[in-house]
């Protein structure tokens, strides 16, 4: 792979046909599809290049390398939501849990109607999902890989007659190391680092790590190229400003960064919807202490999900974390934290994801960095409370001795009766510990610049040759993990682009 991590690769060229900004779920797919269609593609990726052999279980080493701001960002507002984005070659696909869902069919029907295009109907997108799933080896997690805490959750859910669905993941020969969020140490997780990017490179694309795009240069309705800096891989210090001329540009920096690139390029002056609809699909986690060892770190990060309350926008699943990350996520300190972490082998972490009922929004600092504000509605607070209660009930049914709750001021439940108290507890949004890893919707798709940022072909309104193909273009929240939707949409964006260029050449 071409990269400049060790300073040994050539500099990026001064011009190309297609510049792709970002190498995650959206960018890598676009790069591979367009390079295979014969275009001269250059990918500029801000993060470093860390092949599988350099991934380790040490959070102090991996967080600053793979995550933007070492994973420590937060929204403003009640309640603050801690969020993380990947920043490396492969983007967030390198650090995600690899759970693969197609977009729910009711969501696609809504999109098709809102966008006035049958192309978004489930039956018409199916070939694109199949193409992505084949490349990623998406398959059902075998029960032999279920962790012990997965089995405990499954038993408790079945005893309550809750509906469960087996989880599909992009894995190939998974060893169940449960280190997904620090980068798969065996290469089993089929992130874009080991799938689409090598494919793009085989088709001639050039991929450059440590290249941060500052802005897109415009000449009227045309984007002429990108201004970028090469970053020192060790210090992050900015090198001199460089320029890459391109005939077409695809922005794929993710839900927070793509709108920021548009802001830095002056595009938000004309497109008021940039950053306006931020969906987070927030989650929260309960941790239980079991009397016996659970060793939840052995096995697949997830084997199934409980979707009994999907009609209320709630999904439950196991989500065990490596020790360093778990300690960071717990709201305890000093001796209390020591006592909990000493019982690591007895711990289990289960989470609930809640579909947003209302979007947040982005503003930008004068330097063009995003500041997210997000407010939980009263209904969402109640749904989180309901989710926490149900998770804690499942934990006690599974035999937990104590449940640590993500609620400041109500941190423990030592008995199921405590949950009855929680039912009556006047929970305020600011008491919840919330997280998000599913950032989307900030450059949403639609018909006109008055209500959206890109058109149905991912083209930025008012600009002939500028496209966006990542999580930011979702017209709304999707209730499930978004990677496969992003990739299917990016495939569609690339294929439509190729077809339009062919038609243009034939007509000329
Ligand atoms: C911890 C974690 C767990 C997750 N688990 C799941 C899961 O199980 N299933 C699922 O479906 N989804 C999961 N997700 C979410 C999923 O990975 C993301 O939604 C998806 O990868 C987003 O794709 P994207 O192309 O929008 O952005 P990304 O994949 O984040 O890629 C964006 C890339 O653009 C680069 N970039 C940004 N700005 C610039 C710039 N100015 N110049 C150059 N490059 C730039 C970034 O460095 C990054 O590499 C998870 C995410 C995280 C963080």
Coordinates of C-alpha atoms and ligand atoms in Angstrom, one line a residue:
X1 CA 0.0 0.0 0.0
X2 CA 1.3 3.4 -0.9
X3 CA 1.7 5.5 2.3
X4 CA 4.0 8.0 3.8
X5 CA 4.1 6.6 7.3
X6 CA 7.8 5.8 7.2
X7 CA 8.6 8.7 4.9
X8 CA 9.6 6.2 2.2
X9 CA 6.7 6.5 -0.3
X10 CA 6.6 9.1 -3.1
X11 CA 4.7 12.3 -2.5
X12 CA 1.1 12.5 -3.8
X13 CA 0.9 13.7 -7.4
X14 CA -0.1 17.2 -8.3
X15 CA -3.2 16.2 -10.3
X16 CA -5.6 13.3 -10.7
X17 CA -9.0 12.6 -12.2
X18 CA -10.7 11.7 -8.9
X19 CA -9.7 12.8 -5.4
X20 CA -11.3 10.9 -2.5
X21 CA -11.1 12.5 0.9
X22 CA -11.1 9.8 3.7
X23 CA -10.6 6.0 3.5
X24 CA -13.4 4.7 5.8
X25 CA -16.7 3.0 5.0
X26 CA -17.7 5.5 2.3
X27 CA -14.3 6.6 0.9
X28 CA -12.8 3.1 0.5
X29 CA -15.8 1.8 -1.4
X30 CA -15.9 4.8 -3.8
X31 CA -12.1 4.5 -4.4
X32 CA -12.3 0.8 -5.2
X33 CA -15.4 1.1 -7.5
X34 CA -14.0 4.1 -9.4
X35 CA -10.5 2.7 -9.7
X36 CA -11.9 -0.5 -11.1
X37 CA -14.0 1.4 -13.6
X38 CA -10.7 2.8 -15.0
X39 CA -10.5 6.2 -13.3
X40 CA -7.2 7.6 -11.9
X41 CA -8.0 7.8 -8.2
X42 CA -6.0 9.4 -5.3
X43 CA -7.2 8.9 -1.7
X44 CA -6.0 11.4 0.9
X45 CA -6.4 10.1 4.4
X46 CA -5.7 12.2 7.5
X47 CA -4.9 9.3 9.8
X48 CA -1.9 7.0 9.8
X49 CA -1.4 3.6 8.2
X50 CA -1.4 0.8 10.7
X51 CA -1.5 -2.7 9.1
X52 CA -2.8 -5.6 11.2
X53 CA 0.7 -6.5 12.4
X54 CA 0.9 -3.1 14.2
X55 CA -2.4 -3.4 16.0
X56 CA -2.1 -4.2 19.7
X57 CA -4.4 -4.6 22.7
X58 CA -2.8 -1.6 24.5
X59 CA -5.3 1.3 24.6
X60 CA -2.5 3.9 25.4
X61 CA -0.8 2.9 22.1
X62 CA -3.9 2.4 19.9
X63 CA -6.3 5.1 20.9
X64 CA -4.2 8.1 19.8
X65 CA -3.2 6.2 16.6
X66 CA -6.6 5.0 15.5
X67 CA -9.1 7.4 17.0
X68 CA -9.5 11.2 16.4
X69 CA -8.6 13.0 19.6
X70 CA -7.8 9.6 21.1
X71 CA -11.5 8.9 21.2
X72 CA -12.3 11.7 23.7
X73 CA -14.9 14.0 22.0
X74 CA -18.2 15.1 23.5
X75 CA -21.3 17.0 22.4
X76 CA -22.5 20.0 24.3
X77 CA -26.0 20.1 25.8
X78 CA -28.1 17.9 28.0
X79 CA -26.9 15.2 28.3
X80 CA -23.4 15.4 26.8
X81 CA -22.8 12.4 24.6
X82 CA -19.2 11.1 24.3
X83 CA -18.5 10.2 20.7
X84 CA -15.7 8.7 18.8
X85 CA -14.5 8.7 15.2
X86 CA -11.8 6.6 13.5
X87 CA -8.8 8.5 12.1
X88 CA -6.6 6.1 10.3
X89 CA -6.3 4.3 7.0
X90 CA -9.6 2.4 6.9
X91 CA -11.4 5.0 9.1
X92 CA -13.9 3.8 11.7
X93 CA -14.2 0.4 10.0
X94 CA -10.8 -0.5 11.6
X95 CA -12.1 0.1 15.1
X96 CA -15.8 -0.8 14.9
X97 CA -17.5 -3.9 16.2
X98 CA -18.2 -5.2 12.7
X99 CA -22.0 -5.7 13.2
X100 CA -23.6 -5.6 9.8
X101 CA -27.2 -4.7 9.2
X102 CA -29.0 -3.7 6.0
X103 CA -31.1 -0.6 6.4
X104 CA -34.6 -1.6 7.8
X105 CA -37.1 -1.8 5.0
X106 CA -39.5 0.7 6.5
X107 CA -36.7 3.3 6.6
X108 CA -35.9 2.7 2.9
X109 CA -39.6 3.0 2.0
X110 CA -39.6 6.4 3.8
X111 CA -36.4 7.5 2.0
X112 CA -37.8 6.3 -1.4
X113 CA -40.9 8.3 -0.9
X114 CA -39.2 11.4 0.5
X115 CA -36.5 11.4 -2.2
X116 CA -39.0 10.6 -4.9
X117 CA -36.8 7.7 -6.2
X118 CA -37.6 4.0 -6.5
X119 CA -33.9 3.4 -6.5
X120 CA -34.0 3.4 -2.6
X121 CA -36.6 0.7 -2.3
X122 CA -35.3 -2.4 -0.5
X123 CA -35.6 -4.6 -3.6
X124 CA -33.7 -2.2 -5.8
X125 CA -30.9 -1.7 -3.2
X126 CA -30.6 -5.4 -2.6
X127 CA -27.9 -6.1 -5.3
X128 CA -25.8 -3.3 -3.7
X129 CA -26.1 -4.8 -0.3
X130 CA -25.2 -8.2 -1.7
X131 CA -22.1 -6.8 -3.4
X132 CA -20.9 -5.1 -0.2
X133 CA -21.7 -8.2 2.0
X134 CA -19.8 -10.5 -0.4
X135 CA -16.7 -8.3 -0.3
X136 CA -16.9 -8.1 3.6
X137 CA -17.6 -11.8 4.1
X138 CA -20.7 -10.9 6.1
X139 CA -21.8 -14.0 7.9
X140 CA -23.8 -15.0 11.0
X141 CA -21.6 -15.3 14.1
X142 CA -21.3 -19.0 14.9
X143 CA -22.6 -20.0 18.3
X144 CA -19.2 -21.5 19.0
X145 CA -17.9 -17.9 19.2
X146 CA -20.5 -16.7 21.6
X147 CA -18.9 -15.3 24.8
X148 CA -20.2 -16.6 28.1
X149 CA -22.0 -13.3 28.7
X150 CA -23.7 -13.6 25.3
X151 CA -25.0 -17.0 26.4
X152 CA -26.2 -15.5 29.7
X153 CA -28.1 -12.7 28.0
X154 CA -29.6 -15.1 25.4
X155 CA -30.9 -17.4 28.2
X156 CA -32.4 -14.5 30.2
X157 CA -34.0 -13.0 27.1
X158 CA -35.5 -16.3 26.0
X159 CA -36.9 -16.9 29.5
X160 CA -38.7 -13.6 29.1
X161 CA -39.8 -14.6 25.6
X162 CA -38.0 -11.6 24.1
X163 CA -37.5 -11.6 20.4
X164 CA -33.8 -11.9 19.5
X165 CA -31.9 -11.8 16.1
X166 CA -28.6 -13.4 15.3
X167 CA -25.9 -10.9 14.6
X168 CA -24.2 -10.8 11.2
X169 CA -20.6 -9.6 11.2
X170 CA -17.9 -8.9 8.6
X171 CA -15.5 -11.5 9.9
X172 CA -13.4 -14.2 8.3
X173 CA -11.8 -16.8 10.6
X174 CA -12.6 -14.7 13.7
X175 CA -10.6 -15.9 16.8
X176 CA -13.0 -14.2 19.3
X177 CA -10.2 -12.0 20.8
X178 CA -12.9 -9.3 21.5
X179 CA -10.3 -6.6 20.7
X180 CA -12.4 -5.2 17.8
X181 CA -12.4 -1.6 19.0
X182 CA -8.6 -1.4 19.2
X183 CA -8.2 -2.8 15.7
X184 CA -8.5 -6.6 14.9
X185 CA -5.1 -8.1 15.9
X186 CA -5.7 -11.2 13.6
X187 CA -7.0 -9.4 10.5
X188 CA -10.2 -11.4 10.8
X189 CA -12.5 -8.3 10.8
X190 CA -13.0 -7.3 7.2
X191 CA -12.5 -3.6 7.6
X192 CA -11.7 -1.5 4.5
X193 CA -8.0 -1.8 5.6
X194 CA -8.0 -5.4 4.5
X195 CA -10.8 -5.4 1.8
X196 CA -11.7 -2.4 -0.3
X197 CA -8.5 -0.5 0.1
X198 CA -6.2 -3.3 -1.1
X199 CA -8.7 -3.8 -3.9
X200 CA -8.6 -0.1 -4.8
X201 CA -4.8 -0.2 -4.9
X202 CA -4.8 -3.3 -7.1
X203 CA -6.9 -1.4 -9.5
X204 CA -4.4 1.5 -9.6
X205 CA -5.7 3.9 -6.9
X206 CA -3.0 5.6 -4.8
X207 CA -3.7 5.9 -1.1
X208 CA -1.8 8.5 1.0
X209 CA -1.9 8.4 4.8
X210 CA -1.2 11.4 7.0
X211 CA -2.7 13.9 4.4
X212 CA -5.2 16.2 6.0
X213 CA -7.5 18.1 3.6
X214 CA -7.9 21.6 4.8
X215 CA -10.4 22.8 2.1
X216 CA -11.7 22.4 -1.4
X217 CA -10.8 25.1 -3.8
X218 CA -13.8 26.4 -5.8
X219 CA -14.1 28.3 -9.1
X220 CA -17.7 29.3 -9.4
X221 CA -19.8 26.1 -9.6
X222 CA -16.7 24.0 -10.1
X223 CA -14.3 22.4 -7.5
X224 CA -10.8 22.6 -8.9
X225 CA -8.9 20.6 -6.3
X226 CA -8.0 20.3 -2.6
X227 CA -5.6 22.1 -0.3
X228 CA -4.0 19.7 2.1
X229 CA -1.1 19.3 4.6
X230 CA 1.1 16.3 5.2
X231 CA 1.1 15.5 8.9
X232 CA 4.1 14.2 10.8
X233 CA 3.0 10.7 11.7
X234 CA 4.6 10.8 15.1
X235 CA 4.0 14.4 16.3
X236 CA 1.0 15.3 14.1
X237 CA 2.7 18.5 13.2
X238 CA 1.6 20.1 10.0
X239 CA 3.9 20.2 7.0
X240 CA 3.7 22.7 4.2
X241 CA 0.5 23.4 2.3
X242 CA 0.0 21.4 -0.9
X243 CA -2.5 21.4 -3.7
X244 CA -4.0 18.4 -5.6
X245 CA -5.9 19.3 -8.8
X246 CA -8.8 17.0 -9.5
X247 CA -11.5 16.7 -12.1
X248 CA -13.9 15.3 -9.5
X249 CA -13.8 15.2 -5.7
X250 CA -15.6 12.8 -3.4
X251 CA -15.7 13.8 0.2
X252 CA -15.9 10.9 2.7
X253 CA -14.6 12.3 6.0
X254 CA -17.5 11.0 8.1
X255 CA -20.5 12.6 9.9
X256 CA -18.4 15.2 11.8
X257 CA -15.6 15.9 9.4
X258 CA -17.3 16.2 6.0
X259 CA -19.5 19.1 7.0
X260 CA -16.4 20.7 8.6
X261 CA -14.5 20.4 5.3
X262 CA -17.5 22.1 3.6
X263 CA -17.4 24.8 6.2
X264 CA -13.7 25.5 5.7
X265 CA -14.3 25.6 1.9
X266 CA -16.9 28.4 2.3
X267 CA -19.7 26.1 1.0
X268 CA -21.9 26.5 4.1
X269 CA -22.4 30.1 3.1
X270 CA -24.7 28.9 0.3
X271 CA -25.9 25.6 1.8
X272 CA -27.6 26.3 5.1
X273 CA -28.3 22.7 5.9
X274 CA -24.7 21.6 6.4
X275 CA -24.4 20.3 9.9
X276 CA -28.1 21.0 10.7
X277 CA -29.3 17.4 11.2
X278 CA -26.9 15.4 13.4
X279 CA -28.2 12.0 14.4
X280 CA -26.1 10.0 16.9
X281 CA -28.0 6.8 17.6
X282 CA -26.8 7.2 21.2
X283 CA -26.2 4.2 23.5
X284 CA -25.6 3.6 27.2
X285 CA -24.2 0.6 29.0
X286 CA -24.8 -1.3 32.2
X287 CA -22.1 -3.3 33.9
X288 CA -22.9 -6.4 36.0
X289 CA -20.8 -8.2 38.6
X290 CA -21.5 -12.0 38.6
X291 CA -20.6 -14.3 41.5
X292 CA -18.8 -16.7 39.1
X293 CA -16.2 -15.9 36.5
X294 CA -17.7 -14.8 33.1
X295 CA -14.5 -14.1 31.2
X296 CA -16.6 -12.0 28.8
X297 CA -13.4 -11.0 26.9
X298 CA -13.4 -14.5 25.4
X299 CA -15.5 -14.7 22.2
X300 CA -17.2 -12.5 19.7
X301 CA -18.1 -9.0 20.8
X302 CA -21.7 -9.7 19.9
X303 CA -23.6 -12.9 18.8
X304 CA -27.2 -11.7 18.7
X305 CA -29.3 -8.7 19.6
X306 CA -32.5 -8.4 21.5
X307 CA -34.9 -6.5 19.3
X308 CA -38.1 -7.1 21.4
X309 CA -38.5 -3.3 21.8
X310 CA -37.4 -2.3 18.2
X311 CA -40.8 -0.7 17.6
X312 CA -39.8 1.8 20.3
X313 CA -36.4 2.3 18.7
X314 CA -34.4 0.2 21.3
X315 CA -31.9 -2.5 20.6
X316 CA -29.9 -4.5 23.3
X317 CA -26.6 -6.3 22.9
X318 CA -23.5 -7.4 24.7
X319 CA -20.6 -5.1 24.2
X320 CA -17.6 -6.2 26.4
X321 CA -14.7 -3.8 26.5
X322 CA -10.9 -4.3 26.9
X323 CA -9.9 -3.4 30.5
X324 CA -8.3 0.0 29.8
X325 CA -11.4 1.2 27.8
X326 CA -13.8 -0.2 30.3
X327 CA -12.1 1.7 33.1
X328 CA -12.3 4.9 31.1
X329 CA -16.0 4.3 30.5
X330 CA -16.9 3.7 34.2
X331 CA -18.0 6.7 36.3
X332 CA -15.9 5.7 39.3
X333 CA -12.5 6.7 40.7
X334 CA -9.8 5.7 43.2
X335 CA -10.4 2.7 45.5
X336 CA -14.0 2.1 44.2
X337 CA -12.7 1.8 40.6
X338 CA -9.9 -0.5 41.8
X339 CA -12.5 -2.8 43.5
X340 CA -14.5 -3.0 40.3
X341 CA -11.6 -3.6 38.0
X342 CA -10.2 -6.3 40.3
X343 CA -13.3 -8.3 39.4
X344 CA -12.8 -7.9 35.6
X345 CA -13.3 -11.7 35.1
X346 CA -16.6 -11.5 36.8
X347 CA -17.9 -8.4 34.8
X348 CA -20.2 -8.2 31.9
X349 CA -21.2 -5.1 29.8
X350 CA -24.5 -4.9 28.0
X351 CA -25.7 -1.9 26.1
X352 CA -28.9 -0.3 24.7
X353 CA -29.0 1.7 21.5
X354 CA -31.7 4.3 21.2
X355 CA -32.9 5.7 17.8
X356 CA -32.9 9.5 18.0
X357 CA -36.2 11.2 17.9
X358 CA -34.7 14.7 17.4
X359 CA -31.5 15.8 15.7
X360 CA -28.6 17.8 17.1
X361 CA -26.6 20.2 15.1
X362 CA -23.0 21.3 14.3
X363 CA -21.5 24.7 14.6
X364 CA -17.9 25.4 13.7
X365 CA -14.9 27.2 15.3
X366 CA -13.2 29.9 13.3
X367 CA -10.6 27.3 12.3
X368 CA -13.4 25.0 11.0
X369 CA -13.5 22.4 13.7
X370 CA -17.0 20.9 14.5
X371 CA -18.8 21.7 17.8
X372 CA -21.8 19.4 18.2
X373 CA -24.8 20.3 20.3
X374 CA -27.4 17.7 21.1
X375 CA -30.3 17.7 23.4
X376 CA -32.2 14.6 24.6
X377 CA -36.0 15.0 24.3
X378 CA -38.1 14.0 27.3
X379 CA -39.3 11.0 25.4
X380 CA -35.7 9.8 24.7
X381 CA -34.8 10.2 28.4
X382 CA -37.8 7.9 29.2
X383 CA -36.7 5.4 26.5
X384 CA -33.2 5.3 28.0
X385 CA -34.6 4.8 31.5
X386 CA -36.8 2.0 30.1
X387 CA -33.8 0.4 28.4
X388 CA -31.6 0.6 31.5
X389 CA -34.4 -1.0 33.6
X390 CA -34.8 -3.8 31.1
X391 CA -31.1 -4.5 30.8
X392 CA -30.7 -4.5 34.6
X393 CA -33.7 -6.9 34.9
X394 CA -32.1 -9.2 32.4
X395 CA -28.8 -9.0 34.3
X396 CA -30.5 -10.0 37.6
X397 CA -32.4 -12.8 35.8
X398 CA -29.1 -14.1 34.5
X399 CA -27.7 -14.3 38.1
X400 CA -25.8 -11.0 38.5
X401 CA -24.9 -10.0 42.1
X402 CA -24.9 -6.3 41.4
X403 CA -25.5 -4.0 38.5
X404 CA -23.7 -0.7 37.9
X405 CA -26.1 1.8 36.3
X406 CA -25.1 4.6 33.9
X407 CA -26.9 7.1 36.0
X408 CA -25.1 9.7 38.2
X409 CA -26.8 9.7 41.6
X410 CA -28.2 6.1 41.1
X411 CA -25.1 4.2 40.3
X412 CA -25.9 0.8 41.7
X413 CA -28.7 -1.7 41.9
X414 CA -28.0 -4.5 44.3
X415 CA -31.4 -6.2 44.2
X416 CA -34.3 -6.4 41.7
X417 CA -36.3 -4.3 44.2
X418 CA -33.9 -1.4 43.6
X419 CA -35.2 -1.3 40.0
X420 CA -38.7 -0.6 41.3
X421 CA -37.2 2.5 43.0
X422 CA -35.6 3.4 39.7
X423 CA -39.0 3.2 37.9
X424 CA -40.2 6.0 40.2
X425 CA -36.9 7.9 40.1
X426 CA -37.2 11.4 38.5
X427 CA -34.3 10.9 36.0
X428 CA -32.9 14.1 34.5
X429 CA -31.0 14.0 31.1
X430 CA -27.8 15.3 32.7
X431 CA -27.5 12.3 34.9
X432 CA -27.1 9.8 32.0
X433 CA -23.7 8.6 30.7
X434 CA -24.2 8.4 27.0
X435 CA -22.0 7.4 24.1
X436 CA -22.2 7.5 20.3
X437 CA -20.3 5.7 17.6
X438 CA -22.9 6.2 14.8
X439 CA -22.6 9.8 13.6
X440 CA -24.8 10.6 10.6
X441 CA -27.1 12.9 8.7
X442 CA -25.1 16.2 8.7
X443 CA -25.0 16.7 4.9
X444 CA -28.3 15.1 4.2
X445 CA -29.6 14.1 0.9
X446 CA -32.7 15.7 -0.7
X447 CA -34.1 17.6 -3.7
X448 CA -33.2 21.1 -3.1
X449 CA -30.5 23.3 -1.5
X450 CA -33.3 24.8 0.6
X451 CA -33.7 21.5 2.5
X452 CA -30.6 19.5 2.0
X453 CA -26.9 19.4 1.0
X454 CA -26.6 16.7 -1.7
X455 CA -28.9 15.4 -4.4
X456 CA -29.9 11.8 -4.9
X457 CA -26.7 11.1 -6.8
X458 CA -24.6 12.4 -3.9
X459 CA -23.7 15.6 -5.8
X460 CA -23.4 18.8 -3.6
X461 CA -26.2 21.1 -4.7
X462 CA -24.9 23.9 -6.9
X463 CA -21.5 22.3 -7.6
X464 CA -20.9 20.2 -10.8
X465 CA -18.1 18.0 -9.7
X466 CA -18.2 17.7 -5.9
X467 CA -19.8 14.6 -4.2
X468 CA -20.2 13.3 -0.7
X469 CA -20.4 9.6 0.0
X470 CA -20.4 8.7 3.7
X471 CA -22.6 8.6 6.8
X472 CA -23.3 12.4 6.6
X473 CA -25.6 12.0 3.6
X474 CA -28.3 9.9 5.3
X475 CA -31.6 11.6 5.0
X476 CA -32.5 10.6 8.6
X477 CA -31.7 8.1 11.3
X478 CA -31.7 4.4 10.5
X479 CA -32.2 2.6 13.8
X480 CA -29.4 0.1 13.1
X481 CA -25.6 0.0 12.9
X482 CA -24.9 2.1 9.8
X483 CA -21.7 0.7 8.1
X484 CA -23.4 -1.5 5.5
X485 CA -25.9 1.2 4.6
X486 CA -23.0 3.7 4.1
X487 CA -21.2 1.2 1.9
X488 CA -24.2 0.3 -0.2
X489 CA -25.0 3.9 -0.8
X490 CA -21.3 4.7 -1.6
X491 CA -21.4 1.8 -4.2
X492 CA -24.6 3.3 -5.7
X493 CA -22.9 6.8 -5.8
X494 CA -19.9 5.4 -7.6
X495 CA -21.9 3.3 -10.1
X496 CA -24.2 6.2 -10.9
X497 CA -21.2 8.4 -11.4
X498 CA -19.6 5.9 -13.8
X499 CA -22.8 5.4 -15.8
X500 CA -23.2 9.2 -16.2
X501 CA -19.6 9.6 -17.4
X502 CA -20.1 6.8 -19.9
X503 CA -23.3 8.3 -21.2
X504 CA -21.6 11.7 -21.5
X505 CA -18.6 10.2 -23.4
X506 CA -21.0 8.3 -25.8
X507 CA -23.0 11.4 -26.4
X508 CA -19.8 13.5 -27.1
Ligands
LIG1 C1 -16.0 2.1 18.2 C2 -16.9 2.0 17.0 C3 -17.7 0.9 16.9 C4 -18.6 0.8 15.8 N1 -19.3 -0.3 15.6 C5 -20.1 -0.5 14.5 C6 -20.7 -1.7 14.1 O1 -20.5 -2.7 14.8 N2 -21.5 -1.8 13.0 C7 -21.7 -0.6 12.2 O2 -22.4 -0.8 11.2 N3 -21.1 0.5 12.5 C8 -20.3 0.6 13.6 N4 -19.6 1.8 13.8 C9 -19.9 2.9 12.9 C10 -19.2 2.8 11.6 O3 -17.9 2.3 11.7 C11 -19.2 4.2 10.9 O4 -20.6 4.6 10.9 C12 -18.6 4.2 9.5 O5 -17.3 3.7 9.5 C13 -18.6 5.7 9.0 O6 -18.2 5.7 7.7 P1 -17.7 7.0 7.1 O7 -17.2 6.7 5.7 O8 -18.8 8.0 7.2 O9 -16.6 7.6 8.0 P2 -15.3 6.8 8.6 O10 -15.3 5.4 8.4 O11 -15.1 7.3 10.0 O12 -14.1 7.4 7.7 C14 -13.8 8.7 7.6 C15 -12.3 8.9 7.3 O13 -12.1 10.2 6.8 C16 -10.9 10.7 7.3 N5 -10.9 12.2 7.3 C17 -11.7 13.0 8.0 N6 -11.4 14.3 7.7 C18 -10.4 14.2 6.8 C19 -9.7 15.3 6.2 N7 -9.9 16.6 6.4 N8 -8.7 14.9 5.3 C20 -8.4 13.6 5.1 N9 -9.1 12.6 5.7 C21 -10.1 12.9 6.5 C22 -10.9 10.1 8.7 O14 -9.5 10.2 9.3 C23 -11.4 8.8 8.5 O15 -10.4 7.8 8.3 C24 -18.7 1.9 14.9 C25 -17.9 3.0 15.0 C26 -17.0 3.1 16.1 C27 -16.1 4.3 16.2

